[in-house]
């Protein structure tokens, strides 16, 4: 049984994801990984700061690297939708999401690169600072992404 709501209207055909597998947008499937990894990087930096255990510094370099790699993959999928579905580009939120996401991925790359040579020394203070800024940036990127999905029905299929 489907409940019809006047608040939920089907997404126009032209704003559905162009890069999908069996109707599921690839960008939406990939984006949860860099979100979790970015927050995990901040958590592991804080754990290192609190405990001084080198395990947490080593975990940070791996999890921030994974965040950068998965964020890049999610970004490629999102960019394909951004470029292939012209009506997506009409929304200010899509441009804001795109620019903020590119900045976040760049920050993740810098954070990872900074840690590769000496992961333990890199955590305090700059590694922790970059992880905190990444987490704040992530909330901005997520805000605009949510605006696209929930307010503009971009990349969704509400039928």
PDB file of C-alpha atoms in Angstrom:
ATOM      1  CA  UNK A   1       0.000   0.000   0.000  1.00  0.00           C
ATOM      2  CA  UNK A   2       1.438   3.355  -1.012  1.00  0.00           C
ATOM      3  CA  UNK A   3       0.496   6.484   0.870  1.00  0.00           C
ATOM      4  CA  UNK A   4       0.193   9.522  -1.372  1.00  0.00           C
ATOM      5  CA  UNK A   5       1.301  12.773   0.168  1.00  0.00           C
ATOM      6  CA  UNK A   6       0.842  16.208  -1.378  1.00  0.00           C
ATOM      7  CA  UNK A   7       4.333  17.058  -0.049  1.00  0.00           C
ATOM      8  CA  UNK A   8       5.988  14.247  -2.010  1.00  0.00           C
ATOM      9  CA  UNK A   9       5.922  14.779  -5.716  1.00  0.00           C
ATOM     10  CA  UNK A  10       7.741  12.550  -8.191  1.00  0.00           C
ATOM     11  CA  UNK A  11      11.080  13.813  -9.397  1.00  0.00           C
ATOM     12  CA  UNK A  12      10.976  15.078 -12.950  1.00  0.00           C
ATOM     13  CA  UNK A  13      12.454  12.572 -15.371  1.00  0.00           C
ATOM     14  CA  UNK A  14      15.277  14.956 -16.212  1.00  0.00           C
ATOM     15  CA  UNK A  15      16.622  15.249 -12.651  1.00  0.00           C
ATOM     16  CA  UNK A  16      17.097  11.564 -11.957  1.00  0.00           C
ATOM     17  CA  UNK A  17      20.652  10.351 -11.671  1.00  0.00           C
ATOM     18  CA  UNK A  18      22.292   9.633 -15.017  1.00  0.00           C
ATOM     19  CA  UNK A  19      24.941   7.454 -13.367  1.00  0.00           C
ATOM     20  CA  UNK A  20      22.986   4.707 -11.609  1.00  0.00           C
ATOM     21  CA  UNK A  21      22.957   0.939 -11.192  1.00  0.00           C
ATOM     22  CA  UNK A  22      19.480  -0.602 -11.349  1.00  0.00           C
ATOM     23  CA  UNK A  23      17.991   2.829 -10.612  1.00  0.00           C
ATOM     24  CA  UNK A  24      20.221   3.454  -7.586  1.00  0.00           C
ATOM     25  CA  UNK A  25      22.433   6.568  -7.908  1.00  0.00           C
ATOM     26  CA  UNK A  26      26.107   5.612  -7.626  1.00  0.00           C
ATOM     27  CA  UNK A  27      27.011   8.925  -5.962  1.00  0.00           C
ATOM     28  CA  UNK A  28      24.500   8.285  -3.179  1.00  0.00           C
ATOM     29  CA  UNK A  29      25.816   4.746  -2.708  1.00  0.00           C
ATOM     30  CA  UNK A  30      29.456   5.880  -2.429  1.00  0.00           C
ATOM     31  CA  UNK A  31      29.086   9.038  -0.347  1.00  0.00           C
ATOM     32  CA  UNK A  32      28.534   7.273   2.971  1.00  0.00           C
ATOM     33  CA  UNK A  33      32.105   5.936   2.937  1.00  0.00           C
ATOM     34  CA  UNK A  34      33.975   9.269   2.888  1.00  0.00           C
ATOM     35  CA  UNK A  35      31.503  10.650   5.431  1.00  0.00           C
ATOM     36  CA  UNK A  36      32.250   7.827   7.872  1.00  0.00           C
ATOM     37  CA  UNK A  37      35.984   7.878   7.160  1.00  0.00           C
ATOM     38  CA  UNK A  38      36.288  11.655   7.579  1.00  0.00           C
ATOM     39  CA  UNK A  39      34.572  11.524  10.963  1.00  0.00           C
ATOM     40  CA  UNK A  40      36.639   8.454  11.847  1.00  0.00           C
ATOM     41  CA  UNK A  41      39.817  10.395  11.060  1.00  0.00           C
ATOM     42  CA  UNK A  42      38.807  13.110  13.499  1.00  0.00           C
ATOM     43  CA  UNK A  43      37.904  10.502  16.127  1.00  0.00           C
ATOM     44  CA  UNK A  44      41.236   8.698  15.761  1.00  0.00           C
ATOM     45  CA  UNK A  45      43.149  11.999  15.982  1.00  0.00           C
ATOM     46  CA  UNK A  46      41.280  12.843  19.178  1.00  0.00           C
ATOM     47  CA  UNK A  47      41.990   9.349  20.537  1.00  0.00           C
ATOM     48  CA  UNK A  48      45.706   9.831  19.832  1.00  0.00           C
ATOM     49  CA  UNK A  49      45.654  13.241  21.518  1.00  0.00           C
ATOM     50  CA  UNK A  50      43.925  11.764  24.564  1.00  0.00           C
ATOM     51  CA  UNK A  51      45.897   8.506  24.862  1.00  0.00           C
ATOM     52  CA  UNK A  52      49.225   9.102  23.119  1.00  0.00           C
ATOM     53  CA  UNK A  53      48.965   5.560  21.689  1.00  0.00           C
ATOM     54  CA  UNK A  54      50.689   5.424  18.281  1.00  0.00           C
ATOM     55  CA  UNK A  55      47.991   3.004  17.053  1.00  0.00           C
ATOM     56  CA  UNK A  56      45.581   5.932  16.713  1.00  0.00           C
ATOM     57  CA  UNK A  57      48.065   7.999  14.687  1.00  0.00           C
ATOM     58  CA  UNK A  58      48.647   5.045  12.356  1.00  0.00           C
ATOM     59  CA  UNK A  59      44.896   4.506  12.031  1.00  0.00           C
ATOM     60  CA  UNK A  60      44.424   8.184  11.180  1.00  0.00           C
ATOM     61  CA  UNK A  61      46.756   8.064   8.183  1.00  0.00           C
ATOM     62  CA  UNK A  62      44.953   5.011   6.799  1.00  0.00           C
ATOM     63  CA  UNK A  63      41.413   6.204   7.431  1.00  0.00           C
ATOM     64  CA  UNK A  64      42.075   9.715   6.076  1.00  0.00           C
ATOM     65  CA  UNK A  65      43.655   8.139   2.986  1.00  0.00           C
ATOM     66  CA  UNK A  66      40.562   5.967   2.566  1.00  0.00           C
ATOM     67  CA  UNK A  67      38.394   9.069   2.976  1.00  0.00           C
ATOM     68  CA  UNK A  68      40.300  10.845   0.212  1.00  0.00           C
ATOM     69  CA  UNK A  69      40.113   7.858  -2.160  1.00  0.00           C
ATOM     70  CA  UNK A  70      36.424   7.122  -1.563  1.00  0.00           C
ATOM     71  CA  UNK A  71      35.616  10.852  -1.619  1.00  0.00           C
ATOM     72  CA  UNK A  72      37.318  11.103  -4.997  1.00  0.00           C
ATOM     73  CA  UNK A  73      35.285   8.171  -6.325  1.00  0.00           C
ATOM     74  CA  UNK A  74      32.040   9.637  -4.961  1.00  0.00           C
ATOM     75  CA  UNK A  75      33.065  12.991  -6.422  1.00  0.00           C
ATOM     76  CA  UNK A  76      33.607  11.451  -9.856  1.00  0.00           C
ATOM     77  CA  UNK A  77      30.153   9.869  -9.733  1.00  0.00           C
ATOM     78  CA  UNK A  78      28.613  13.159  -8.572  1.00  0.00           C
ATOM     79  CA  UNK A  79      30.458  15.092 -11.267  1.00  0.00           C
ATOM     80  CA  UNK A  80      29.107  12.740 -13.922  1.00  0.00           C
ATOM     81  CA  UNK A  81      25.561  13.485 -12.772  1.00  0.00           C
ATOM     82  CA  UNK A  82      26.353  17.197 -12.514  1.00  0.00           C
ATOM     83  CA  UNK A  83      27.631  17.274 -16.087  1.00  0.00           C
ATOM     84  CA  UNK A  84      25.173  14.855 -17.711  1.00  0.00           C
ATOM     85  CA  UNK A  85      21.899  16.133 -16.223  1.00  0.00           C
ATOM     86  CA  UNK A  86      21.702  19.790 -17.200  1.00  0.00           C
ATOM     87  CA  UNK A  87      18.753  20.643 -14.919  1.00  0.00           C
ATOM     88  CA  UNK A  88      20.863  19.825 -11.864  1.00  0.00           C
ATOM     89  CA  UNK A  89      23.121  22.767 -12.668  1.00  0.00           C
ATOM     90  CA  UNK A  90      20.183  25.193 -12.415  1.00  0.00           C
ATOM     91  CA  UNK A  91      20.185  24.988  -8.623  1.00  0.00           C
ATOM     92  CA  UNK A  92      22.483  27.161  -6.545  1.00  0.00           C
ATOM     93  CA  UNK A  93      22.699  24.321  -4.014  1.00  0.00           C
ATOM     94  CA  UNK A  94      24.219  22.017  -6.649  1.00  0.00           C
ATOM     95  CA  UNK A  95      26.984  24.505  -7.435  1.00  0.00           C
ATOM     96  CA  UNK A  96      27.570  25.088  -3.720  1.00  0.00           C
ATOM     97  CA  UNK A  97      27.665  21.331  -3.074  1.00  0.00           C
ATOM     98  CA  UNK A  98      30.078  20.801  -5.967  1.00  0.00           C
ATOM     99  CA  UNK A  99      32.494  23.575  -4.940  1.00  0.00           C
ATOM    100  CA  UNK A 100      32.418  22.667  -1.239  1.00  0.00           C
ATOM    101  CA  UNK A 101      32.974  18.976  -2.057  1.00  0.00           C
ATOM    102  CA  UNK A 102      35.992  19.768  -4.238  1.00  0.00           C
ATOM    103  CA  UNK A 103      37.408  21.877  -1.409  1.00  0.00           C
ATOM    104  CA  UNK A 104      36.797  19.061   1.085  1.00  0.00           C
ATOM    105  CA  UNK A 105      38.486  16.465  -1.129  1.00  0.00           C
ATOM    106  CA  UNK A 106      41.445  18.840  -1.543  1.00  0.00           C
ATOM    107  CA  UNK A 107      41.663  19.258   2.226  1.00  0.00           C
ATOM    108  CA  UNK A 108      41.540  15.484   2.714  1.00  0.00           C
ATOM    109  CA  UNK A 109      44.348  15.081   0.172  1.00  0.00           C
ATOM    110  CA  UNK A 110      46.486  17.672   1.990  1.00  0.00           C
ATOM    111  CA  UNK A 111      45.756  16.056   5.353  1.00  0.00           C
ATOM    112  CA  UNK A 112      46.720  12.631   4.045  1.00  0.00           C
ATOM    113  CA  UNK A 113      49.851  13.885   2.278  1.00  0.00           C
ATOM    114  CA  UNK A 114      50.959  15.726   5.419  1.00  0.00           C
ATOM    115  CA  UNK A 115      50.808  12.488   7.449  1.00  0.00           C
ATOM    116  CA  UNK A 116      52.406   9.981   5.074  1.00  0.00           C
ATOM    117  CA  UNK A 117      56.050  10.646   5.943  1.00  0.00           C
ATOM    118  CA  UNK A 118      55.681  10.738   9.759  1.00  0.00           C
ATOM    119  CA  UNK A 119      52.135   9.927  10.851  1.00  0.00           C
ATOM    120  CA  UNK A 120      52.780  10.242  14.574  1.00  0.00           C
ATOM    121  CA  UNK A 121      54.395  13.690  14.463  1.00  0.00           C
ATOM    122  CA  UNK A 122      51.779  14.944  12.011  1.00  0.00           C
ATOM    123  CA  UNK A 123      48.769  14.521  14.301  1.00  0.00           C
ATOM    124  CA  UNK A 124      49.413  17.395  16.703  1.00  0.00           C
ATOM    125  CA  UNK A 125      48.592  20.162  16.095  1.00  0.00           C
ATOM    126  CA  UNK A 126      48.063  20.468  12.324  1.00  0.00           C
ATOM    127  CA  UNK A 127      46.712  17.008  11.567  1.00  0.00           C
ATOM    128  CA  UNK A 128      44.053  17.340  14.253  1.00  0.00           C
ATOM    129  CA  UNK A 129      43.253  20.853  13.031  1.00  0.00           C
ATOM    130  CA  UNK A 130      42.832  19.663   9.413  1.00  0.00           C
ATOM    131  CA  UNK A 131      40.656  16.759  10.566  1.00  0.00           C
ATOM    132  CA  UNK A 132      38.424  19.152  12.534  1.00  0.00           C
ATOM    133  CA  UNK A 133      38.144  21.543   9.580  1.00  0.00           C
ATOM    134  CA  UNK A 134      37.350  18.546   7.354  1.00  0.00           C
ATOM    135  CA  UNK A 135      34.521  17.499   9.689  1.00  0.00           C
ATOM    136  CA  UNK A 136      33.063  21.020   9.658  1.00  0.00           C
ATOM    137  CA  UNK A 137      33.433  21.178   5.867  1.00  0.00           C
ATOM    138  CA  UNK A 138      31.718  17.815   5.626  1.00  0.00           C
ATOM    139  CA  UNK A 139      28.669  19.242   7.379  1.00  0.00           C
ATOM    140  CA  UNK A 140      28.502  22.063   4.808  1.00  0.00           C
ATOM    141  CA  UNK A 141      28.839  19.629   1.891  1.00  0.00           C
ATOM    142  CA  UNK A 142      26.184  17.383   3.447  1.00  0.00           C
ATOM    143  CA  UNK A 143      23.832  20.306   4.018  1.00  0.00           C
ATOM    144  CA  UNK A 144      23.884  21.268   0.349  1.00  0.00           C
ATOM    145  CA  UNK A 145      23.657  17.635  -0.759  1.00  0.00           C
ATOM    146  CA  UNK A 146      20.641  17.106   1.473  1.00  0.00           C
ATOM    147  CA  UNK A 147      19.082  20.282   0.101  1.00  0.00           C
ATOM    148  CA  UNK A 148      19.394  18.846  -3.410  1.00  0.00           C
ATOM    149  CA  UNK A 149      17.847  15.501  -2.481  1.00  0.00           C
ATOM    150  CA  UNK A 150      15.117  16.540  -0.053  1.00  0.00           C
ATOM    151  CA  UNK A 151      14.098  19.945  -1.400  1.00  0.00           C
ATOM    152  CA  UNK A 152      14.709  19.556  -5.130  1.00  0.00           C
ATOM    153  CA  UNK A 153      14.381  15.739  -5.523  1.00  0.00           C
ATOM    154  CA  UNK A 154      17.676  15.616  -7.415  1.00  0.00           C
ATOM    155  CA  UNK A 155      18.896  12.103  -8.119  1.00  0.00           C
ATOM    156  CA  UNK A 156      15.859  10.510  -6.513  1.00  0.00           C
ATOM    157  CA  UNK A 157      12.958   8.478  -7.767  1.00  0.00           C
ATOM    158  CA  UNK A 158       9.883   9.154  -5.622  1.00  0.00           C
ATOM    159  CA  UNK A 159       7.427   7.177  -7.702  1.00  0.00           C
TER     160      UNK A 159
END
